[in-house]
Amino acid sequence: MSEMIKDTDDQAVIGEELDTKVTHSYDDSDIQVLDGLEAVRKRPGMYIASTSEKGLHHLVWEIVDNGIDEAMAGYATTVSVNVDTDNVVTVIDDGRGMPTGMNEKTGKSTIETIFTVLHAGGKFGGGAYKVSGGLHGVGASVVNALSEWMEVSVYHDGKEYFIRFENGGHPTEPLKVIAECDKDKHGTKVRFKADPTIFTETTVYSFETLRDRLRQLAFLNKGIRLEFTDERQEDESKKHHVFLFEGGLREYVQYLNKNRTAVHPDIIYSEGHENGIQVEVACQYNDGYNPNIYTFCNNINTAEGGTHEEGFRLALNRVINKYAKENNFLKGKDDNLTTDDCKEGITAVISVKHPDPQYEGQTKTKLGNTEVRKVVSTIFGTQLERFLMENPDQAKMIIEKATLASQARIAAKKAREATRRKNPLEIGSLPGKLADCSSKDASICEIYIVEGDSAGGSAKQGRDSHYQAILPLRGKILNVEKARQTRAFENAEIRSMITAFGCGVLEETDTSKLRYNKIVIMTDADVDGAHIRILLLTFFYRYLRPIIEQGYVYIAQPPLYKVQKGNTVRYAYTEPQMDRLRAEMGDRLAIQRYKGLGEMNPEQLWETTMNPKNRTLIRVNLNDAELADQYFSIMMGEEVEPRKNFIVENAKFAELDI
Ligand code: 0R9
């Protein structure tokens, strides 16, 4: 758990304080413990990722993880989370109950120690796969330090034990028995209220974030029941949710593919462990072209992949080629199927549990432990081979799918060679349509992707050419959700964007090479504009995902109305804003409703939409890959009904007006 702390020097100091505590009087140790918690409150950023909404939710995950540990150890069946109307969170498990005895070193109850001494959780047990490695796993004491108050209740042997902490971790009294309870009742309950003086942005939890992560945790930990009650919901049907998946990742893949057409009926599933590393993999092919591969280590999404994903890919390639050859799908002279061929249209979830995970990569979400590669490759490879042998009909469908991918790839390559066209990724010169900016300092540069030539023209004239570049696009761009990679790379608009951005594409995307630190989508505020925006976002998501994940993509908000009274001109960007302007400015207003960017002259476009002083940019934030993936498959797919439902359910997200 200590990996969480970024500043290792401070951590060492805290560790020393802990070890010397026995030799001091209780008063001294009191002060040191509180010093520790005070350090957390002073510099919360060192202990949790942020004090924004994300950090707020980490408090919940820390406590939930502790309950899940107890369930994974086989003692608890259920972990439930309740959010009340004041945003007080209650987490309950039905495990053994935390130990209620005294801790020799601190002279306090074990429970008080766990909740007041930094990193005590690690030292006092915790599961072998305790979430760690810098994402969460901050320790219950950190949650306590950042709470206005916290209460812990433990039930066992017919007694209810209780302790309360206030003002960032100060116990009001020692742990004590406050009631008798049923002899059979056992478990731990933790209630807390996040401290609004720390979480200054918000202390309101997101229903969707909590629900979706709890569902995910239930998929990742099969057989564990996760309950979620949100008392803030007025709609009764949204109040209570129970997630329990006996099928684990098998059910996860089913869920992910629910809006897609599967190529074969059964989900390929494998499970096993070697050298203390647990592996679970499930996958199924659908009729799309993009792979959707989600990887986890210790229940944490490893968005940058890593050795578990490499092991999966190795096995997929090896086993599919072997089967294809042995069963005469590939003849001797045929080339092997590439890993990309084998991945086309696959939905896969890979989850490993590792006692000592090492994370790498730009966002520390890439699993680095080299031994994992072979373990995953062996366990998944064996089961995949068995699946293909036992299900020859399904094997045939899979091999045919990969063979089609391979043929398309080879045909495209031949066509390219015939026209002696260079690989689109190697093109050096900038696209002709791009009106580049003069500055080469990416940190200040912006590129506006503008729909249509007329709006493009206004934008070119209106911009500040020192740091604003304009790339006009013609008409609708290709829907990459329904096109193979090779077709995407032949598309002129897509090539323009890739070259203009300069950061490579797909696995090679490197945001440090990005030529603009703001990529701004500027489309009309109408249905067509929204469609183009979704097509662009789909392309970014499938081909340049890090630019979205790392927050480089923005949506410009052009005004809906221009309101004029005498010499005063104001703009309204939303309908409610328009209503307010009407109320403020009185009658005799000249109101112009903009139908498109093209209607604005260059000065107006600059004033309302591009000038950093006045404009509103919405940063696109799709850090939940699973939700984003659902979003794109639904928004871009053939089925109308799920699209409608999704828009209704996720109105906020679907508009991306986050
Ligand atoms: C509601 C959230 N649940 C918890 O925080 C929780 C922690 C916990 C626990 C034990 C049992 N249930 C729990 N729920 C536990 C662990 C061990 C022995 N007895 C009970 C053990 O790991 O050996 N604990 C987690 C850490 C500790 N208890 C302690 F032992 F360090 F205190």
XYZ file of C-alpha atoms and ligand atoms in Angstrom:
690
model
C 0.000 0.000 0.000
C 2.872 2.322 0.649
C 3.553 2.602 -3.090
C 0.680 5.037 -3.052
C 2.836 7.728 -1.630
C 4.718 9.671 -4.211
C 7.244 11.217 -1.892
C 9.262 8.331 -0.541
C 11.258 10.476 1.857
C 8.185 11.416 3.812
C 7.116 7.838 3.871
C 10.370 6.778 5.486
C 9.915 9.340 8.232
C 6.426 8.126 8.953
C 7.693 4.554 9.086
C 10.326 5.457 11.656
C 7.847 7.187 13.858
C 5.761 4.084 13.886
C 8.587 1.774 14.878
C 9.763 3.887 17.770
C 6.312 4.318 19.170
C 6.482 1.471 21.731
C 9.295 3.146 23.586
C 7.312 6.341 24.060
C 4.495 7.062 26.422
C 0.982 6.908 25.043
C 0.835 10.670 24.943
C 3.803 10.837 22.637
C 2.427 8.217 20.342
C -0.887 10.024 20.292
C 0.852 13.086 19.003
C 2.810 11.141 16.415
C -0.245 9.348 15.131
C -2.100 12.600 14.806
C 0.942 14.142 13.147
C 0.673 11.404 10.549
C -2.979 12.063 9.881
C -2.334 15.803 9.921
C 0.289 15.257 7.214
C -2.362 13.566 5.106
C -4.730 16.484 5.597
C -2.037 19.040 4.828
C -0.932 17.392 1.630
C -3.746 15.080 0.539
C -2.397 15.053 -3.008
C 0.478 12.869 -1.809
C -1.857 10.158 -0.601
C -4.769 10.190 -3.002
C -4.646 10.940 -6.709
C -6.525 14.204 -6.275
C -9.050 16.014 -4.129
C -11.403 16.293 -7.084
C -14.386 14.087 -7.706
C -12.059 11.244 -8.615
C -10.260 11.398 -5.278
C -13.569 11.556 -3.453
C -14.578 8.243 -4.987
C -11.238 6.721 -4.041
C -12.330 6.978 -0.418
C -15.167 4.606 -1.169
C -12.988 2.230 -3.175
C -10.477 1.923 -0.382
C -13.094 0.779 2.109
C -14.875 -1.417 -0.437
C -11.565 -3.072 -1.331
C -11.060 -4.006 2.303
C -14.473 -5.668 2.351
C -13.724 -7.458 -0.926
C -10.443 -8.732 0.541
C -12.413 -10.357 3.333
C -14.762 -11.906 0.779
C -11.894 -13.112 -1.412
C -10.365 -14.732 1.641
C -13.590 -16.740 1.798
C -15.096 -15.243 4.960
C -17.619 -12.752 3.579
C -20.256 -13.266 0.897
C -21.507 -9.719 0.504
C -20.183 -6.178 0.488
C -22.814 -3.471 0.432
C -22.476 0.229 -0.201
C -25.052 2.792 0.792
C -25.045 6.509 -0.015
C -27.529 8.549 1.963
C -29.087 11.885 1.088
C -26.257 13.721 2.878
C -23.638 11.792 0.909
C -22.633 9.780 3.934
C -21.237 6.468 2.724
C -21.755 3.196 4.582
C -19.853 0.066 3.599
C -20.734 -3.247 5.240
C -19.294 -6.715 4.859
C -20.488 -9.927 6.461
C -17.029 -11.302 7.186
C -15.353 -12.209 10.465
C -15.369 -8.653 11.702
C -12.093 -6.836 12.240
C -10.141 -8.076 15.280
C -11.356 -6.267 18.403
C -8.321 -6.899 20.610
C -5.481 -4.612 21.605
C -2.391 -3.846 19.607
C 0.794 -4.303 21.611
C 2.853 -1.728 19.797
C 0.418 1.136 20.026
C -1.345 0.225 23.244
C -4.624 0.917 21.449
C -7.221 -1.376 19.979
C -6.224 -2.899 16.652
C -9.136 -1.096 15.045
C -8.092 2.326 16.323
C -4.564 1.550 15.172
C -5.647 0.525 11.673
C -7.697 3.673 11.286
C -5.185 6.135 12.728
C -1.719 4.892 11.801
C -0.607 5.404 8.231
C -0.066 2.157 6.337
C -1.005 0.044 9.331
C -3.277 -1.983 7.066
C -0.318 -3.484 5.244
C 1.426 -4.433 8.439
C -1.579 -5.965 10.112
C -2.556 -8.389 7.402
C -4.713 -7.602 4.429
C -5.114 -10.030 1.566
C -2.268 -11.279 -0.578
C -3.703 -9.358 -3.539
C -4.421 -6.197 -1.682
C -4.866 -3.486 -4.247
C -1.651 -1.581 -4.465
C 0.634 0.194 -6.817
C -0.291 3.804 -6.892
C -3.900 3.813 -8.041
C -5.788 3.352 -4.880
C -5.103 1.267 -1.829
C -4.436 4.333 0.255
C -5.258 2.706 3.557
C -8.241 3.103 5.821
C -6.355 5.673 7.903
C -6.063 8.001 4.936
C -9.819 7.787 4.392
C -10.285 8.552 8.084
C -7.919 11.522 7.920
C -9.861 12.983 5.013
C -13.267 12.488 6.624
C -15.230 14.952 8.693
C -16.170 11.931 10.791
C -15.961 8.173 10.550
C -17.617 5.358 12.514
C -16.563 1.730 12.627
C -18.775 -1.035 13.972
C -17.740 -4.638 14.315
C -20.117 -7.489 15.020
C -19.020 -10.790 16.439
C -19.621 -13.149 19.382
C -22.967 -11.492 20.072
C -21.459 -8.042 20.605
C -21.398 -4.789 18.707
C -18.108 -2.894 19.038
C -17.989 0.748 18.093
C -15.546 3.609 17.654
C -16.039 7.085 16.227
C -13.461 9.515 14.835
C -13.987 13.207 14.253
C -12.189 16.134 12.654
C -9.919 14.152 10.443
C -9.249 11.043 12.473
C -9.395 11.888 16.193
C -11.096 9.113 18.172
C -13.821 10.452 20.456
C -13.380 7.460 22.809
C -11.572 4.135 22.663
C -13.243 1.138 21.002
C -15.999 -0.228 23.207
C -18.920 -2.616 23.227
C -22.101 -0.609 22.770
C -24.731 -3.323 22.392
C -25.488 -7.002 22.292
C -26.347 -8.460 18.938
C -27.478 -11.745 17.484
C -24.865 -14.452 18.220
C -24.672 -15.362 14.544
C -24.217 -11.827 13.308
C -20.710 -11.037 12.112
C -19.081 -8.409 9.968
C -17.652 -4.905 9.723
C -19.415 -1.630 9.037
C -17.609 1.586 8.133
C -19.481 4.891 7.781
C -17.884 8.178 6.834
C -18.547 11.655 5.607
C -15.925 13.125 3.309
C -14.502 16.388 4.627
C -15.736 19.299 2.498
C -12.759 21.434 3.571
C -10.521 18.909 1.789
C -12.783 17.949 -1.101
C -13.539 21.536 -1.979
C -14.772 20.782 -5.500
C -17.496 18.379 -4.476
C -18.513 15.880 -1.824
C -21.388 14.578 -3.920
C -20.880 11.044 -5.223
C -21.764 10.112 -8.769
C -24.454 7.468 -8.963
C -23.107 6.185 -12.272
C -19.489 6.016 -11.118
C -20.398 4.037 -8.011
C -22.854 1.735 -9.759
C -20.615 0.998 -12.722
C -17.498 0.316 -10.668
C -19.402 -1.924 -8.243
C -20.786 -3.860 -11.186
C -17.279 -4.164 -12.584
C -15.908 -5.354 -9.244
C -18.636 -8.012 -9.177
C -17.612 -9.224 -12.643
C -13.959 -9.272 -11.581
C -14.602 -11.158 -8.336
C -16.996 -13.910 -9.230
C -19.348 -15.166 -6.584
C -19.045 -12.043 -4.435
C -22.300 -10.198 -3.968
C -22.014 -6.421 -4.251
C -25.017 -4.384 -3.247
C -25.516 -0.715 -3.938
C -28.190 1.500 -2.436
C -28.435 5.142 -3.410
C -30.940 6.865 -1.144
C -30.630 10.054 -3.172
C -32.464 8.513 -6.119
C -36.085 9.511 -6.308
C -36.911 6.820 -8.800
C -37.444 3.658 -6.688
C -36.189 1.422 -9.477
C -32.794 3.138 -9.413
C -32.347 2.980 -5.665
C -31.182 -0.559 -5.128
C -28.820 -2.694 -7.187
C -27.427 -6.162 -6.595
C -24.476 -7.438 -8.588
C -23.479 -11.083 -8.315
C -21.913 -12.964 -11.205
C -21.149 -16.627 -10.662
C -19.783 -16.729 -14.207
C -17.200 -13.982 -13.555
C -15.519 -12.708 -16.699
C -17.673 -14.985 -18.836
C -20.629 -12.857 -17.860
C -18.553 -9.702 -18.247
C -17.853 -10.452 -21.917
C -21.509 -11.324 -22.457
C -22.417 -7.962 -20.972
C -19.878 -6.076 -23.096
C -21.117 -7.760 -26.271
C -24.784 -7.248 -25.565
C -25.223 -4.617 -28.251
C -23.135 -6.478 -30.785
C -23.640 -9.477 -33.010
C -21.515 -12.400 -31.870
C -19.738 -14.496 -34.491
C -19.975 -17.689 -32.398
C -22.314 -18.552 -29.517
C -20.035 -19.635 -26.658
C -17.637 -17.505 -24.688
C -14.087 -18.792 -24.532
C -13.106 -18.936 -20.889
C -9.992 -19.860 -18.985
C -8.879 -19.731 -15.440
C -5.864 -20.930 -13.496
C -2.933 -20.000 -11.326
C 0.818 -20.468 -11.324
C 3.477 -19.260 -8.880
C 0.946 -17.300 -6.870
C -0.386 -15.480 -9.930
C -4.087 -15.924 -10.632
C -5.306 -15.625 -14.194
C -8.821 -15.342 -15.609
C -9.524 -14.634 -19.282
C -12.740 -14.584 -21.305
C -13.320 -13.630 -24.929
C -15.740 -13.798 -27.824
C -15.653 -12.502 -31.403
C -18.273 -10.148 -32.802
C -18.896 -9.011 -36.371
C -17.091 -5.663 -35.876
C -13.529 -4.860 -36.839
C -12.127 -3.314 -33.700
C -10.703 -5.323 -30.850
C -12.004 -4.459 -27.380
C -9.532 -5.787 -24.893
C -9.800 -4.834 -21.228
C -7.087 -5.782 -18.809
C -6.932 -5.693 -15.036
C -4.418 -6.389 -12.329
C -5.696 -6.735 -8.778
C -9.054 -5.356 -9.901
C -7.422 -2.215 -11.286
C -7.919 -1.385 -14.945
C -4.498 -1.435 -16.622
C -5.471 0.937 -19.433
C -2.013 0.813 -21.007
C -2.024 -2.998 -21.088
C 1.233 -4.744 -20.262
C 2.588 -8.251 -19.864
C -0.785 -9.910 -19.216
C -2.094 -8.540 -22.497
C 1.087 -9.586 -24.295
C 0.670 -13.120 -22.980
C -2.895 -13.162 -24.240
C -1.907 -11.947 -27.702
C 0.932 -14.444 -27.957
C -1.370 -17.335 -27.116
C -4.118 -16.120 -29.441
C -1.727 -15.917 -32.381
C 0.067 -19.192 -31.621
C -3.021 -21.318 -31.012
C -5.146 -19.944 -33.853
C -2.347 -20.430 -36.395
C -1.617 -23.913 -35.118
C -5.277 -24.924 -35.320
C -5.702 -23.307 -38.748
C -2.724 -25.254 -40.108
C -3.579 -28.576 -38.533
C -7.116 -28.375 -39.856
C -6.152 -27.204 -43.339
C -7.603 -23.721 -43.093
C -4.114 -22.472 -43.856
C -2.202 -24.270 -46.565
C 1.545 -24.656 -46.474
C 2.196 -21.715 -48.798
C -0.145 -19.366 -46.961
C 1.249 -16.710 -44.694
C 0.502 -16.973 -41.036
C -2.363 -14.974 -39.607
C -0.999 -11.942 -37.784
C -1.968 -11.022 -34.243
C -4.012 -8.134 -35.665
C -5.898 -10.596 -37.868
C -6.649 -12.731 -34.825
C -7.774 -9.733 -32.780
C -10.251 -8.307 -35.267
C -13.653 -7.992 -33.600
C -12.621 -9.704 -30.381
C -14.034 -8.662 -27.023
C -11.731 -9.893 -24.286
C -11.272 -9.347 -20.586
C -8.018 -10.376 -18.938
C -7.724 -10.239 -15.175
C -4.689 -11.223 -13.150
C -4.149 -11.109 -9.427
C -0.539 -10.642 -8.443
C 0.978 -10.366 -4.963
C 3.593 -7.838 -6.076
C 2.513 -5.932 -9.170
C 4.871 -3.495 -10.895
C 3.313 -0.730 -12.943
C 4.927 1.214 -15.762
C 3.931 3.553 -18.551
C 2.978 7.187 -18.889
C 0.075 6.868 -16.462
C 1.447 3.940 -14.432
C -1.324 1.722 -15.745
C 0.832 -0.770 -17.657
C 1.642 -4.053 -15.957
C 5.374 -4.670 -16.037
C 5.971 -8.024 -14.299
C 7.668 -10.080 -16.994
C 6.777 -13.485 -15.533
C 3.089 -12.738 -16.103
C 3.484 -12.974 -19.883
C 4.220 -16.684 -19.844
C 1.701 -17.524 -17.136
C -1.172 -15.887 -19.055
C 0.017 -17.295 -22.363
C 0.138 -20.855 -20.985
C -3.144 -20.783 -19.087
C -5.156 -19.038 -21.786
C -3.421 -20.881 -24.648
C -4.238 -24.301 -23.189
C -7.902 -23.472 -22.731
C -8.237 -21.784 -26.131
C -6.748 -24.830 -27.831
C -9.148 -27.043 -26.001
C -12.112 -24.844 -26.925
C -11.228 -24.993 -30.622
C -10.833 -28.781 -30.542
C -14.074 -29.353 -28.675
C -16.098 -26.871 -30.736
C -15.096 -27.353 -34.376
C -18.094 -25.375 -35.693
C -17.212 -22.348 -33.634
C -13.529 -22.808 -34.407
C -14.393 -22.632 -38.101
C -16.254 -19.339 -37.637
C -13.335 -17.856 -35.738
C -10.705 -18.969 -38.243
C -12.824 -17.700 -41.117
C -13.133 -14.339 -39.435
C -9.366 -14.057 -38.947
C -8.754 -15.274 -42.503
C -11.027 -12.557 -43.892
C -9.126 -9.990 -41.863
C -5.891 -11.342 -43.253
C -7.139 -11.271 -46.861
C -8.317 -7.680 -46.486
C -4.948 -6.747 -45.031
C -2.988 -8.416 -47.860
C -5.235 -6.939 -50.571
C -4.842 -3.463 -49.128
C -1.091 -3.872 -48.953
C -0.922 -4.952 -52.594
C -3.087 -2.015 -53.653
C -0.804 0.333 -51.775
C 2.312 -1.103 -53.316
C 0.786 -0.922 -56.775
C 0.192 2.802 -56.463
C 3.549 3.230 -54.735
C 1.815 5.225 -52.123
C 3.673 5.651 -48.940
C 2.341 4.305 -45.720
C 0.014 6.996 -44.368
C 1.848 6.896 -41.092
C 5.123 7.808 -42.728
C 3.835 10.812 -44.606
C 6.029 13.700 -43.642
C 4.450 16.789 -45.141
C 1.463 18.498 -43.594
C -1.931 18.285 -45.268
C -2.647 21.067 -47.772
C -5.926 22.060 -46.172
C -4.296 22.745 -42.838
C -3.827 26.387 -41.952
C -1.060 25.855 -39.439
C -0.100 28.196 -36.655
C 3.280 29.901 -36.534
C 4.296 28.771 -33.055
C 5.951 25.377 -32.662
C 5.416 25.284 -28.920
C 2.866 22.482 -28.556
C 1.962 23.560 -25.039
C 0.248 26.693 -26.347
C -0.859 25.428 -29.763
C -4.418 24.513 -30.618
C -5.909 22.869 -33.659
C -9.544 23.424 -34.577
C -11.142 20.627 -36.568
C -13.902 22.415 -38.411
C -16.735 21.006 -40.422
C -17.221 22.459 -43.871
C -15.251 24.900 -45.998
C -17.256 28.023 -45.186
C -16.892 27.663 -41.436
C -13.284 26.687 -42.067
C -12.820 29.954 -43.963
C -14.287 32.047 -41.144
C -12.171 30.215 -38.618
C -9.014 30.807 -40.668
C -9.713 34.519 -40.839
C -10.886 34.917 -37.289
C -8.180 32.933 -35.477
C -5.021 34.045 -33.768
C -2.612 32.447 -36.233
C 0.222 32.535 -33.738
C -1.104 29.537 -31.835
C -4.365 28.467 -33.511
C -4.340 26.083 -36.469
C -7.423 25.250 -38.519
C -8.095 21.959 -40.261
C -11.323 22.058 -42.267
C -12.956 18.712 -42.982
C -15.236 18.048 -45.909
C -18.563 16.406 -45.203
C -18.909 13.382 -42.979
C -15.847 11.533 -41.971
C -15.593 7.761 -42.203
C -17.319 5.759 -39.476
C -14.333 3.757 -38.240
C -16.612 1.592 -36.133
C -17.748 -0.030 -39.366
C -14.565 0.041 -41.404
C -11.370 -1.958 -41.426
C -8.140 -0.252 -40.533
C -6.870 -0.284 -44.074
C -9.926 1.621 -45.286
C -9.542 4.088 -42.467
C -5.960 4.794 -43.478
C -7.054 5.425 -47.057
C -9.523 8.068 -45.949
C -8.257 11.554 -46.777
C -9.722 13.281 -43.691
C -8.281 10.673 -41.358
C -4.876 10.928 -42.987
C -4.980 14.713 -42.640
C -5.680 14.484 -38.940
C -3.011 11.887 -38.248
C -0.360 13.896 -40.078
C -1.423 17.200 -38.575
C -1.386 15.859 -35.007
C 2.039 14.293 -35.505
C 1.741 11.863 -32.598
C 1.480 8.587 -34.516
C -1.519 6.313 -34.306
C -2.810 3.103 -32.667
C -0.237 1.340 -30.483
C 2.396 3.879 -31.522
C 0.434 6.890 -30.326
C 2.854 9.059 -28.374
C 1.292 12.192 -26.947
C 4.695 13.712 -26.245
C 4.959 14.217 -30.023
C 1.570 15.871 -30.303
C 1.941 19.209 -32.158
C -1.036 20.801 -30.399
C -2.011 20.427 -26.771
C -5.610 21.296 -27.541
C -7.492 19.483 -30.257
C -10.785 21.285 -30.562
C -13.760 19.858 -32.417
C -15.829 22.731 -33.753
C -19.082 21.686 -35.388
C -22.532 23.216 -35.787
C -24.842 23.095 -32.793
C -27.315 20.864 -34.617
C -27.940 17.171 -35.234
C -25.507 16.959 -38.139
C -22.864 18.690 -36.075
C -23.447 16.240 -33.231
C -23.095 13.339 -35.647
C -19.804 14.588 -37.043
C -18.600 15.113 -33.494
C -19.398 11.509 -32.619
C -17.671 10.255 -35.767
C -14.562 12.257 -34.860
C -14.622 11.062 -31.261
C -15.056 7.483 -32.446
C -12.000 7.864 -34.632
C -9.982 9.380 -31.763
C -11.169 6.685 -29.386
C -10.275 3.796 -31.697
C -7.069 5.154 -33.209
C -5.674 7.796 -30.848
C -7.103 6.804 -27.485
C -4.338 8.390 -25.358
C -5.216 11.853 -26.657
C -8.666 11.411 -25.125
C -7.446 9.677 -21.986
C -4.871 12.348 -21.341
C -7.332 15.185 -21.862
C -6.153 16.773 -25.117
C -9.532 16.723 -26.847
C -12.078 19.515 -26.486
C -15.410 20.448 -27.928
C -16.011 24.079 -28.855
C -19.340 25.537 -27.929
C -20.622 27.991 -30.497
C -23.486 30.203 -29.354
C -27.077 29.355 -30.201
C -28.303 32.971 -30.196
C -27.087 36.477 -30.721
C -29.144 38.979 -28.743
C -28.929 42.655 -29.538
C -30.494 45.683 -27.910
C -29.260 49.004 -29.147
C -25.499 48.781 -29.097
C -25.343 45.926 -26.632
C -24.641 42.499 -28.098
C -24.754 39.356 -26.000
C -24.616 35.682 -26.863
C -26.491 32.714 -25.406
C -24.916 29.247 -25.555
C -27.825 27.295 -24.064
C -31.589 27.663 -23.898
C -31.625 28.468 -20.154
C -29.007 31.153 -20.795
C -31.262 32.580 -23.481
C -34.164 32.662 -21.022
C -32.001 34.539 -18.543
C -30.886 37.040 -21.168
C -34.498 37.683 -22.117
C -35.317 38.353 -18.475
C -32.270 40.578 -17.997
C -32.451 42.612 -21.184
C -36.195 43.199 -21.311
C -38.115 43.578 -24.545
C -37.344 44.888 -28.015
C -34.521 42.536 -28.527
C -33.129 41.586 -31.899
C -32.578 37.859 -31.594
C -30.671 35.873 -34.172
C -30.619 32.111 -33.956
C -27.460 30.664 -35.428
C -28.052 27.612 -37.526
C -24.435 26.988 -38.262
C -20.919 28.226 -37.777
C -20.983 29.426 -41.369
C -23.467 32.137 -40.447
C -20.980 33.849 -38.218
C -18.482 36.240 -39.642
C -14.832 35.738 -38.687
C -14.967 38.357 -35.923
C -18.062 36.831 -34.361
C -16.595 33.339 -34.515
C -13.452 34.580 -32.811
C -15.344 36.531 -30.152
C -17.817 33.802 -29.248
C -16.084 30.509 -29.831
C -12.339 30.822 -30.270
C -11.141 33.670 -28.083
C -9.859 32.094 -24.847
C -11.257 35.081 -22.945
C -14.882 34.334 -23.844
C -15.119 30.809 -25.194
C -16.357 27.707 -23.426
C -14.417 24.563 -24.228
C -15.684 21.233 -22.983
C -12.922 18.804 -22.230
C -13.791 15.310 -23.395
C -13.280 12.953 -20.551
C -13.776 9.282 -21.278
C -11.710 7.699 -18.589
C -14.067 4.789 -18.292
C -13.141 2.771 -21.348
C -15.955 0.314 -20.866
C -18.633 2.994 -20.872
C -17.006 4.712 -23.817
C -16.911 1.466 -25.712
C -20.586 0.836 -25.045
C -21.285 4.380 -26.061
C -19.582 4.073 -29.416
C -20.956 0.636 -30.230
C -24.461 1.838 -29.452
C -24.247 5.252 -31.050
C -22.629 3.904 -34.197
C -24.384 0.548 -34.404
C -27.445 -0.486 -36.425
C -29.870 -1.008 -33.559
C -32.164 1.908 -32.846
C -33.739 0.767 -29.589
C -30.557 0.473 -27.491
C -29.449 3.818 -28.836
C -32.639 5.473 -27.641
C -32.443 3.812 -24.244
C -28.811 4.687 -23.839
C -29.378 8.338 -24.650
C -32.214 8.498 -22.151
C -30.223 6.724 -19.428
C -26.964 8.554 -20.005
C -28.189 11.859 -21.300
C -25.275 13.667 -19.710
C -22.685 11.416 -21.220
C -24.312 10.985 -24.595
C -24.193 14.697 -25.265
C -20.682 14.784 -23.912
C -21.540 18.052 -22.255
C -19.872 16.843 -19.116
C -16.554 -2.577 5.486
C -15.163 -2.674 5.019
N -14.533 -3.831 5.614
C -13.308 -3.767 6.183
O -12.676 -2.736 6.209
C -12.798 -4.973 6.786
C -11.510 -5.179 7.217
C -11.477 -6.485 7.745
C -10.519 -7.299 8.367
C -10.881 -8.584 8.778
C -12.194 -9.010 8.571
N -13.113 -8.234 8.003
C -12.768 -6.999 7.597
N -13.541 -6.069 7.009
C -9.948 -9.520 9.419
C -8.715 -9.752 8.862
C -7.861 -10.639 9.486
C -8.264 -11.297 10.629
N -9.477 -11.054 11.161
C -10.315 -10.195 10.562
C -6.517 -10.870 8.905
O -6.209 -10.267 7.863
O -5.780 -11.670 9.475
N -9.216 -6.803 8.567
C -8.356 -6.314 7.653
C -7.210 -5.980 8.347
C -7.481 -6.322 9.647
N -8.681 -6.791 9.761
C -6.594 -6.233 10.788
F -6.424 -7.452 11.276
F -5.441 -5.719 10.411
F -7.138 -5.501 11.698
